Coordinates of C-alpha atoms in Angstrom, one line a residue:
Chain A
M1335 CA 134.8 -11.1 -78.9
S1336 CA 136.9 -8.8 -76.9
P1337 CA 140.5 -10.2 -75.8
E1338 CA 139.7 -8.7 -72.4
L1339 CA 137.5 -11.9 -71.7
D1340 CA 140.5 -13.5 -70.4
Q1341 CA 141.0 -11.1 -67.8
S1342 CA 140.6 -13.1 -64.0
Q1343 CA 139.1 -10.4 -62.1
P1344 CA 135.2 -10.0 -62.3
L1345 CA 134.1 -6.6 -62.8
L1346 CA 130.9 -7.3 -61.0
T1347 CA 130.3 -9.7 -58.6
V1348 CA 126.8 -10.0 -57.2
N1349 CA 126.2 -12.5 -53.8
G1350 CA 122.9 -13.5 -52.4
L1351 CA 121.1 -10.6 -53.9
S1352 CA 117.1 -10.5 -52.9
H1353 CA 114.4 -7.8 -53.1
Y1354 CA 111.3 -7.7 -51.6
Y1355 CA 108.1 -5.1 -52.5
G1356 CA 106.5 -5.4 -49.2
S1357 CA 105.9 -9.4 -48.9
Q1358 CA 105.9 -9.5 -52.7
L1359 CA 108.9 -11.2 -54.0
G1360 CA 110.9 -9.3 -56.9
C1361 CA 113.8 -11.3 -57.2
S1362 CA 115.5 -14.0 -54.8
N1363 CA 119.0 -15.0 -53.8
V1364 CA 120.7 -13.7 -57.2
G1365 CA 124.5 -14.4 -57.3
F1366 CA 127.0 -14.3 -60.4
D1367 CA 130.3 -12.9 -61.4
L1368 CA 130.5 -10.4 -64.7
Y1369 CA 133.9 -10.6 -66.3
P1370 CA 135.1 -7.9 -68.7
G1371 CA 134.0 -7.9 -72.4
E1372 CA 131.0 -10.3 -71.0
V1373 CA 127.3 -10.1 -72.5
L1374 CA 125.4 -11.4 -69.9
G1375 CA 121.3 -11.9 -71.0
I1376 CA 118.5 -11.9 -68.7
V1377 CA 115.5 -13.7 -69.9
G1378 CA 112.2 -14.7 -68.7
E1379 CA 108.3 -13.6 -69.2
S1380 CA 107.1 -10.0 -67.8
G1381 CA 106.8 -10.2 -64.2
S1382 CA 109.8 -12.9 -63.7
G1383 CA 111.6 -10.1 -61.8
K1384 CA 114.1 -9.5 -64.1
S1385 CA 113.3 -5.6 -64.4
T1386 CA 113.6 -5.6 -60.6
L1387 CA 116.9 -7.5 -60.6
L1388 CA 118.8 -5.0 -63.3
K1389 CA 117.5 -2.1 -61.1
C1390 CA 119.0 -3.6 -58.4
L1391 CA 122.3 -4.3 -60.1
S1392 CA 122.6 -0.7 -61.9
A1393 CA 122.2 1.0 -58.0
V1394 CA 118.7 2.6 -58.6
L1395 CA 116.6 0.1 -56.3
P1396 CA 118.7 -0.9 -52.9
P1397 CA 117.8 -4.4 -52.8
S1398 CA 116.4 -5.9 -49.4
E1399 CA 119.5 -8.4 -49.1
G1400 CA 122.6 -9.1 -50.7
E1401 CA 125.5 -7.1 -52.1
V1402 CA 126.8 -5.8 -55.5
I1403 CA 130.6 -5.6 -55.7
Y1404 CA 131.9 -3.4 -58.7
R1405 CA 135.6 -3.4 -59.4
D1406 CA 136.8 0.3 -60.5
R1407 CA 139.5 1.0 -63.3
T1408 CA 142.3 0.6 -60.6
G1409 CA 141.0 -3.1 -59.7
L1410 CA 139.4 -1.5 -56.4
P1411 CA 135.9 -3.5 -55.2
H1412 CA 133.5 -1.2 -53.9
D1413 CA 130.0 -2.2 -52.6
I1414 CA 127.8 0.1 -54.7
Y1415 CA 125.1 0.6 -51.9
Q1416 CA 127.5 1.3 -49.2
I1417 CA 129.5 4.1 -51.2
S1418 CA 128.0 7.7 -51.0
E1419 CA 125.3 8.6 -53.1
S1420 CA 127.4 11.0 -55.1
A1421 CA 130.0 8.7 -55.6
R1422 CA 127.0 6.3 -56.8
R1423 CA 125.9 8.8 -59.1
M1424 CA 129.4 9.4 -60.3
L1425 CA 129.9 6.1 -61.0
R1426 CA 126.3 5.8 -63.3
R1427 CA 127.7 9.0 -65.1
T1428 CA 131.1 7.6 -66.0
D1429 CA 131.8 3.9 -65.8
W1430 CA 128.6 2.9 -66.4
G1431 CA 125.8 3.5 -68.7
V1432 CA 122.2 2.9 -68.7
V1433 CA 119.9 2.3 -72.1
E1434 CA 116.4 2.6 -71.0
Q1435 CA 113.4 0.4 -72.9
N1436 CA 112.0 3.9 -73.4
P1437 CA 114.6 6.5 -75.0
R1438 CA 112.2 9.2 -73.4
D1439 CA 113.3 8.3 -69.7
G1440 CA 117.2 7.9 -71.0
L1441 CA 117.4 11.3 -73.2
R1442 CA 116.6 14.8 -71.9
L1443 CA 113.7 15.8 -74.5
G1444 CA 113.8 19.7 -74.3
V1445 CA 117.6 19.9 -75.4
S1446 CA 119.3 19.2 -78.9
A1447 CA 120.6 15.5 -80.0
G1448 CA 124.1 17.2 -79.8
A1449 CA 123.6 18.6 -76.5
N1450 CA 122.4 15.2 -74.9
I1451 CA 125.9 13.8 -76.1
G1452 CA 127.7 16.6 -74.7
E1453 CA 126.0 17.0 -71.2
R1454 CA 127.0 13.3 -70.3
M1455 CA 130.8 14.4 -71.6
M1456 CA 130.7 17.8 -69.4
A1457 CA 129.2 15.9 -66.5
V1458 CA 132.6 14.3 -66.6
G1459 CA 134.7 17.6 -66.9
A1460 CA 134.8 18.3 -70.8
R1461 CA 134.8 21.8 -71.5
H1462 CA 136.0 22.6 -74.8
Y1463 CA 133.2 23.4 -77.0
G1464 CA 134.9 22.8 -80.1
G1465 CA 135.8 19.2 -78.7
I1466 CA 132.6 18.3 -77.3
R1467 CA 131.2 19.3 -80.7
S1468 CA 133.3 17.3 -82.6
E1469 CA 132.9 14.0 -80.3
A1470 CA 129.0 14.3 -80.6
E1471 CA 129.7 14.4 -84.3
S1472 CA 131.5 11.4 -84.3
W1473 CA 129.3 9.5 -82.2
L1474 CA 126.0 10.8 -84.0
D1475 CA 128.2 9.1 -87.2
K1476 CA 128.7 5.9 -85.3
V1477 CA 124.9 5.4 -84.4
E1478 CA 124.1 6.5 -87.9
I1479 CA 122.4 9.5 -87.2
D1480 CA 122.8 12.2 -90.0
L1481 CA 125.1 15.1 -88.7
G1482 CA 122.5 17.6 -90.2
R1483 CA 120.1 16.5 -87.3
I1484 CA 122.8 17.6 -84.3
D1485 CA 120.8 20.5 -83.7
D1486 CA 117.5 19.1 -83.8
L1487 CA 115.1 18.1 -80.7
P1488 CA 115.1 14.2 -80.0
T1489 CA 111.2 14.5 -80.1
T1490 CA 111.6 15.5 -83.9
F1491 CA 113.5 11.7 -84.2
S1492 CA 112.0 8.1 -84.8
G1493 CA 112.0 5.7 -82.1
G1494 CA 114.9 3.8 -83.6
M1495 CA 116.8 7.2 -83.8
Q1496 CA 116.1 7.9 -80.3
Q1497 CA 117.3 4.8 -79.2
R1498 CA 120.4 5.3 -81.3
L1499 CA 120.8 8.5 -79.8
Q1500 CA 120.4 7.1 -76.4
I1501 CA 123.2 4.5 -77.0
A1502 CA 125.6 7.4 -78.3
R1503 CA 124.8 9.5 -75.3
N1504 CA 125.7 6.4 -73.0
L1505 CA 128.8 5.2 -75.0
V1506 CA 130.6 9.0 -75.2
T1507 CA 132.0 8.5 -71.7
R1508 CA 133.9 5.4 -72.6
P1509 CA 131.8 3.6 -70.0
R1510 CA 133.0 -0.1 -68.9
L1511 CA 129.6 -1.7 -68.2
I1512 CA 126.4 -1.1 -69.8
F1513 CA 122.8 -1.8 -68.2
M1514 CA 120.1 -2.4 -71.1
D1515 CA 116.3 -3.0 -70.6
E1516 CA 114.8 -4.5 -73.2
P1517 CA 116.6 -2.2 -76.1
T1518 CA 114.8 -3.3 -78.9
G1519 CA 111.3 -3.2 -77.3
G1520 CA 108.5 -1.3 -79.2
L1521 CA 110.7 -0.7 -82.1
D1522 CA 109.7 -2.3 -86.0
V1523 CA 111.3 -5.5 -86.8
S1524 CA 113.3 -3.9 -89.6
V1525 CA 114.6 -1.0 -86.9
Q1526 CA 115.1 -3.5 -84.5
A1527 CA 117.4 -5.5 -87.0
R1528 CA 119.5 -2.5 -87.5
L1529 CA 119.8 -1.3 -83.7
L1530 CA 120.7 -5.0 -83.2
D1531 CA 123.6 -5.0 -85.6
L1532 CA 124.9 -1.7 -84.5
L1533 CA 125.0 -3.0 -80.8
R1534 CA 127.0 -5.9 -81.5
G1535 CA 129.3 -4.0 -83.6
L1536 CA 130.2 -1.5 -80.9
V1537 CA 130.1 -4.2 -77.8
A1538 CA 132.7 -6.0 -79.9
E1539 CA 134.8 -3.2 -81.0
L1540 CA 134.5 -1.4 -77.5
G1541 CA 135.0 -4.6 -75.5
L1542 CA 131.8 -3.4 -73.4
S1543 CA 130.6 -5.8 -70.6
V1544 CA 126.9 -5.6 -70.9
I1545 CA 123.6 -7.1 -68.7
I1546 CA 120.9 -7.1 -71.0
V1547 CA 117.0 -8.0 -69.9
T1548 CA 115.2 -8.9 -72.8
H1549 CA 112.0 -11.5 -73.3
D1550 CA 113.1 -12.1 -76.9
L1551 CA 115.3 -15.1 -77.1
A1552 CA 116.5 -14.1 -80.8
V1553 CA 117.8 -10.7 -79.2
A1554 CA 119.5 -13.1 -76.3
R1555 CA 120.9 -15.4 -78.8
L1556 CA 122.2 -12.7 -80.9
L1557 CA 124.1 -10.4 -78.1
S1558 CA 124.6 -12.3 -75.1
H1559 CA 127.6 -14.9 -74.4
R1560 CA 125.7 -16.4 -71.4
L1561 CA 122.2 -16.5 -70.3
M1562 CA 120.5 -16.3 -66.8
V1563 CA 116.7 -17.6 -67.1
M1564 CA 114.5 -16.0 -64.6
Q1565 CA 110.9 -17.3 -63.3
R1566 CA 108.8 -16.0 -60.4
G1567 CA 111.8 -13.8 -59.1
Q1568 CA 114.1 -17.2 -59.2
V1569 CA 117.2 -17.6 -61.5
V1570 CA 116.3 -21.6 -62.8
E1571 CA 118.8 -21.9 -65.4
S1572 CA 122.0 -20.3 -66.5
G1573 CA 124.8 -21.0 -68.7
L1574 CA 126.4 -20.7 -72.0
T1575 CA 124.0 -18.6 -74.4
D1576 CA 123.5 -21.6 -77.0
Q1577 CA 123.9 -24.5 -74.6
V1578 CA 120.7 -22.8 -72.7
L1579 CA 118.7 -22.2 -75.9
D1580 CA 119.6 -25.7 -77.8
D1581 CA 119.6 -28.3 -74.9
P1582 CA 117.8 -26.4 -72.1
Q1583 CA 117.4 -28.5 -68.9
H1584 CA 114.7 -26.4 -66.4
P1585 CA 111.1 -27.2 -67.4
Y1586 CA 110.8 -23.5 -67.7
T1587 CA 113.4 -23.0 -70.2
Q1588 CA 112.3 -25.7 -72.2
L1589 CA 108.8 -24.0 -72.2
L1590 CA 110.2 -20.9 -73.4
V1591 CA 112.3 -22.4 -75.9
S1592 CA 109.5 -24.3 -77.5
S1593 CA 107.2 -21.4 -77.6
V1594 CA 109.1 -19.4 -80.3
L1595 CA 107.6 -18.7 -83.4
L1596 CA 110.1 -19.3 -86.2
P1597 CA 109.3 -17.4 -89.7
Chain B
M1190 CA 143.8 -33.8 -77.6
I1191 CA 140.4 -34.9 -76.9
S1192 CA 139.6 -37.5 -74.2
V1193 CA 136.1 -38.3 -73.4
E1194 CA 135.6 -40.3 -70.1
N1195 CA 132.4 -42.4 -70.0
I1196 CA 129.8 -39.8 -70.8
D1197 CA 126.3 -40.2 -70.5
K1198 CA 123.8 -38.0 -72.2
S1199 CA 119.9 -38.1 -71.7
F1200 CA 116.9 -35.8 -72.8
T1201 CA 113.9 -35.3 -70.6
L1202 CA 111.2 -33.4 -72.4
H1203 CA 109.2 -31.7 -69.6
T1204 CA 106.9 -30.1 -72.1
Q1205 CA 105.8 -33.2 -73.5
G1206 CA 104.9 -35.0 -70.5
G1207 CA 108.4 -35.7 -69.0
V1208 CA 109.6 -38.3 -70.9
S1209 CA 112.9 -39.2 -70.7
Y1210 CA 115.4 -40.8 -73.0
S1211 CA 119.2 -42.0 -73.5
V1212 CA 121.2 -41.0 -76.1
L1213 CA 124.5 -41.9 -75.1
E1214 CA 126.0 -44.2 -72.2
G1215 CA 129.5 -44.7 -71.3
V1216 CA 131.1 -43.6 -74.3
S1217 CA 134.9 -43.2 -73.7
F1218 CA 137.7 -42.3 -76.2
R1219 CA 140.7 -40.4 -77.2
V1220 CA 141.8 -38.7 -80.2
K1221 CA 145.2 -37.4 -80.6
P1222 CA 147.1 -34.8 -83.0
G1223 CA 146.8 -36.0 -86.7
E1224 CA 143.9 -38.2 -86.0
C1225 CA 140.4 -38.7 -87.5
L1226 CA 138.2 -40.5 -85.7
V1227 CA 135.0 -40.9 -87.6
L1228 CA 131.6 -41.6 -85.7
N1229 CA 129.7 -44.5 -87.5
G1230 CA 126.2 -45.5 -86.7
P1231 CA 122.8 -45.2 -87.9
S1232 CA 120.7 -42.2 -87.7
G1233 CA 119.3 -41.8 -84.1
A1234 CA 122.4 -43.4 -82.9
G1235 CA 123.5 -40.2 -81.4
K1236 CA 126.5 -39.2 -83.4
S1237 CA 125.5 -35.5 -83.7
T1238 CA 124.7 -35.2 -79.9
L1239 CA 128.0 -36.4 -79.2
L1240 CA 129.6 -33.8 -81.5
R1241 CA 127.8 -31.3 -79.8
A1242 CA 128.4 -32.5 -76.4
L1243 CA 132.0 -32.0 -77.3
Y1244 CA 131.6 -28.5 -78.6
A1245 CA 129.7 -27.7 -75.0
N1246 CA 126.6 -27.0 -77.0
Y1247 CA 124.6 -30.0 -75.1
K1248 CA 125.4 -30.9 -71.5
V1249 CA 126.0 -34.1 -70.4
D1250 CA 124.7 -35.8 -67.4
R1251 CA 127.6 -37.7 -66.2
G1252 CA 131.5 -38.2 -67.3
H1253 CA 134.2 -36.0 -68.2
I1254 CA 135.3 -34.2 -71.8
L1255 CA 138.9 -33.2 -71.6
I1256 CA 140.4 -30.6 -74.3
R1257 CA 143.7 -29.6 -74.6
H1258 CA 143.7 -25.8 -74.6
N1259 CA 146.8 -23.8 -73.9
D1260 CA 148.7 -26.5 -73.0
Q1261 CA 146.1 -27.3 -70.2
Q1262 CA 143.7 -30.1 -70.1
I1263 CA 140.6 -28.0 -69.4
D1264 CA 137.2 -30.4 -68.7
I1265 CA 134.6 -28.7 -70.6
T1266 CA 131.5 -30.5 -68.6
E1267 CA 132.6 -28.2 -65.8
A1268 CA 134.4 -25.1 -67.4
E1269 CA 132.6 -21.5 -67.2
P1270 CA 131.1 -20.3 -70.1
R1271 CA 134.0 -17.6 -70.8
A1272 CA 136.3 -20.5 -70.4
I1273 CA 134.4 -22.4 -73.3
L1274 CA 134.2 -19.3 -75.5
A1275 CA 137.8 -18.9 -75.2
I1276 CA 138.3 -22.8 -76.1
R1277 CA 136.1 -22.1 -79.2
R1278 CA 138.0 -19.2 -80.0
S1279 CA 141.3 -20.6 -80.5
T1280 CA 141.2 -24.3 -79.9
V1281 CA 137.9 -26.1 -81.3
G1282 CA 136.3 -25.3 -84.4
Y1283 CA 132.8 -27.1 -85.4
V1284 CA 131.5 -27.6 -89.1
S1285 CA 127.5 -27.8 -88.7
Q1286 CA 125.4 -29.4 -91.6
F1287 CA 123.8 -26.1 -91.5
L1288 CA 124.7 -22.6 -91.7
R1289 CA 123.6 -20.9 -88.6
T1290 CA 124.9 -17.3 -88.9
I1291 CA 123.7 -13.9 -88.3
P1292 CA 121.4 -12.6 -91.1
R1293 CA 122.7 -9.5 -93.0
V1294 CA 126.1 -10.2 -92.4
S1295 CA 128.1 -11.1 -95.8
A1296 CA 129.6 -14.5 -96.8
L1297 CA 133.3 -12.9 -96.7
D1298 CA 132.5 -11.4 -93.3
V1299 CA 131.1 -14.8 -91.8
V1300 CA 134.5 -16.3 -93.1
A1301 CA 136.8 -13.9 -91.9
E1302 CA 135.0 -13.5 -88.4
P1303 CA 137.0 -16.2 -86.5
L1304 CA 140.3 -15.0 -87.5
L1305 CA 139.5 -11.3 -86.9
G1306 CA 138.6 -12.8 -83.5
L1307 CA 141.9 -14.1 -82.8
G1308 CA 143.8 -10.6 -83.7
V1309 CA 144.5 -11.6 -87.6
E1310 CA 145.1 -8.2 -89.2
Q1311 CA 141.7 -7.4 -91.0
D1312 CA 143.7 -7.5 -94.7
V1313 CA 145.5 -10.6 -94.1
A1314 CA 141.7 -12.2 -92.8
Y1315 CA 139.8 -11.2 -96.0
E1316 CA 142.9 -12.1 -98.3
Q1317 CA 142.6 -15.8 -96.7
A1318 CA 139.0 -15.9 -96.7
C1319 CA 139.1 -14.9 -100.1
T1320 CA 141.5 -17.6 -101.3
L1321 CA 139.7 -20.5 -99.2
L1322 CA 136.2 -19.8 -100.7
E1323 CA 137.5 -19.7 -104.5
R1324 CA 139.3 -22.8 -103.5
L1325 CA 135.9 -24.4 -102.7
H1326 CA 134.4 -22.5 -105.7
I1327 CA 132.1 -19.9 -104.3
P1328 CA 131.8 -17.3 -107.2
E1329 CA 132.9 -14.1 -106.3
R1330 CA 129.9 -12.1 -106.7
L1331 CA 128.4 -13.9 -103.9
F1332 CA 131.4 -12.9 -101.6
H1333 CA 129.5 -9.8 -100.5
L1334 CA 126.3 -11.1 -100.3
A1335 CA 124.7 -12.6 -97.0
P1336 CA 124.6 -16.1 -97.3
A1337 CA 120.7 -16.7 -96.2
T1338 CA 119.7 -16.7 -100.0
F1339 CA 122.3 -19.3 -101.0
S1340 CA 121.9 -22.7 -102.2
G1341 CA 122.1 -25.3 -99.5
G1342 CA 125.9 -26.5 -101.1
E1343 CA 127.0 -22.9 -101.0
Q1344 CA 125.9 -22.4 -97.4
Q1345 CA 127.8 -25.4 -96.7
R1346 CA 130.8 -24.3 -98.5
I1347 CA 130.7 -21.0 -96.3
N1348 CA 130.6 -23.0 -93.4
I1349 CA 133.3 -25.1 -94.1
A1350 CA 135.3 -22.2 -95.1
R1351 CA 134.8 -20.3 -91.8
G1352 CA 135.6 -23.8 -89.8
F1353 CA 138.9 -24.5 -91.4
L1354 CA 140.2 -21.0 -92.1
P1355 CA 141.5 -20.4 -88.2
G1356 CA 143.4 -23.9 -88.3
Y1357 CA 142.0 -24.9 -84.9
P1358 CA 143.7 -27.6 -83.3
V1359 CA 140.5 -29.7 -82.6
M1360 CA 138.0 -29.8 -85.3
L1361 CA 134.3 -31.2 -85.2
L1362 CA 132.9 -32.0 -88.5
D1363 CA 129.0 -32.8 -88.7
E1364 CA 128.4 -34.1 -92.2
P1365 CA 130.7 -31.4 -93.9
T1366 CA 130.1 -33.1 -97.6
A1367 CA 126.5 -33.7 -97.4
S1368 CA 125.3 -31.7 -100.0
L1369 CA 128.3 -31.1 -101.9
D1370 CA 129.1 -32.2 -105.6
A1371 CA 132.1 -34.4 -106.3
R1372 CA 134.5 -31.8 -107.0
N1373 CA 133.9 -29.7 -103.7
R1374 CA 133.9 -32.9 -101.7
Q1375 CA 137.5 -33.5 -102.9
V1376 CA 138.2 -29.9 -101.7
V1377 CA 137.0 -30.7 -98.3
V1378 CA 138.8 -34.5 -98.3
E1379 CA 142.0 -32.3 -98.8
L1380 CA 141.3 -29.9 -96.3
I1381 CA 140.7 -32.6 -93.9
E1382 CA 144.1 -34.2 -94.9
E1383 CA 145.7 -31.1 -94.5
A1384 CA 144.5 -30.4 -91.1
K1385 CA 145.5 -33.6 -90.1
A1386 CA 149.1 -33.1 -91.4
R1387 CA 149.4 -30.0 -89.3
G1388 CA 148.6 -32.0 -86.2
A1389 CA 144.9 -31.1 -85.9
A1390 CA 142.6 -33.7 -83.7
I1391 CA 139.4 -34.3 -85.9
V1392 CA 135.9 -35.9 -84.9
G1393 CA 133.5 -36.6 -87.5
I1394 CA 130.1 -37.8 -89.0
F1395 CA 130.6 -38.5 -92.7
H1396 CA 127.8 -40.1 -94.7
D1397 CA 129.9 -40.3 -97.8
E1398 CA 131.7 -43.6 -97.8
E1399 CA 134.1 -42.9 -100.0
V1400 CA 134.9 -39.7 -97.9
R1401 CA 134.7 -41.3 -94.7
E1402 CA 137.1 -43.9 -95.8
A1403 CA 139.7 -41.1 -97.3
V1404 CA 139.9 -39.3 -94.1
A1405 CA 139.4 -42.0 -91.2
T1406 CA 142.2 -43.0 -89.1
D1407 CA 139.6 -44.9 -86.5
Y1408 CA 136.1 -45.5 -86.0
L1409 CA 133.8 -45.3 -83.1
E1410 CA 130.9 -47.7 -83.6
M1411 CA 127.6 -46.2 -82.5
T1412 CA 124.1 -47.8 -81.8
A1413 CA 120.6 -46.3 -80.8
L1414 CA 119.9 -47.1 -77.1
E1415 CA 116.4 -48.8 -75.9
S1416 CA 114.6 -45.8 -75.2
A1417 CA 113.3 -45.8 -71.7
A1418 CA 110.0 -43.6 -70.6

C-alpha cells in the first residue's frame, strides 16, 4: 500500500452525481471522496449502473446532475465538466488513464506496439525518438511483453497481451488516476491471474489511485481497498472491501456474496 | 490500547428469510499494553466474531471500539476505510485460524509483505522473515513456494510469522496454535510472551488449555446468546 494514503486532500470528490438516459435511470445521487493511493472497486450486476457511473466519472459522459471535482498536482480543484473540452482532453491524456474492457477500444490497432506507447508520450510533449523508444521498451518489459514484439501490430497479439499493452500505454505518462472497466473480462482464467498479479504490483509500486468496475468479487477483493455496491443505479452499500464481502449488510450485497461459487 | 464500550453485534440473513440473531450484547473491556486478554467460552459464543469486530472486518450494531493509533484514540466503528487500513498497516495485527492469502505469492513474500508496507528495506525485511520462519521450523525449501499447497500446520505458521514479524502494538490471535505440534506451540507461546514484554496489547482465543494458561493475564467469559428470530 502506498504511503500516500495518508495525504489528507482527496484526489477526486463526487457530489450528488446522477445520470438519466431519457426517463431511464443510469445512476442516482452518487457521492464519495477518493484519496491518493486508494483503489475503489465498484461492483454490481450488469445493468446496475456501474459502467454509466464510470463514464460520468472519467469525463466521457456529462451527468444529468451533480459534480466531479478533480484536484490537480498543484492541489487546485477543477470541476471536470466546467473546464474546457481541450483541458479535459489534456487531463485524460496526462493525469488520467482509462483501461477499457476491450483492449481494441483503448489501443490504436493500425500502429505498432511501441508506437502505441510512444504516442501517449508524444501527446504530452516528448519529442526525442531515442528516449521514447527506450521508455517504450522499459514499459513493454514491465508488462511482460517480449521486446522482440515492439514493432508488431497489436492485432497480432493475444487478448492478454493486448490488455497488458493497453496498461503500458496508459501508465507511461505517469498518471495519478486510472479508470478500469472490467479489465480482466473476456480473458482466460490463467491469463486473468497473471494480469491481476501485474496490476496489483503496479498499483502498489506507483501508488496509483484507481476506480475499477467489475462484476467479479474475487477481482474486487484482490485489487480494491474499498467497495461500492450498486443495484438499479443506486449505491446500496459501501465500505472497507473485506468488511463488505465478509459481513455484507444490504440484502443485495448478501445475495451477491452468497452467489459466488468457490472452486 | 484497546477500549471496547458496550458493543452489540447481530446478523440478519436476508437471503434466508430475514432470520436475525444476536451474537454479542453489551460487551465491554479494556486491554492495556503488556496484557493478554483471553476470550473464553464454548463454540458459538461469539469469540471469533468479537475478534473480527476488533479488526473492523465485522461491523457492530452499537457501541464503540477505541484503538490507540499514533498517539490518538480512534473509534474504528466510525473510521473511514483508509483510516482503518492505516491502523492495520502499523498498529493492529491479526492472526486468523486459516491462511487467506493471495495465490501465486511465495511464503517469504507473504511474511515480508507487511514489513515492506511499513517502509522497511527489502534486505532487512527478507532477512527477518527468514529468521522467523526458521524459528517456526519451516523448511527452507518451502520459502519460495506459494503456501496454498502447504499442510495446515505449515500454513498456520506462515500466518503466525506474517502476524508477529512487524511487532504491532495490538495483536488479535484467533487460535494461532490450533494445528501445531508441541514444539511449535512452544515457539508461539514464546512469541506471545515477547510481544507482551515489548508492550503489545493482545486479545486471543486459544483452545489449548496449556497455552491459554501460559499467556493469559485476564479472561473474558463469553456465552452463546438465545437466538431471536
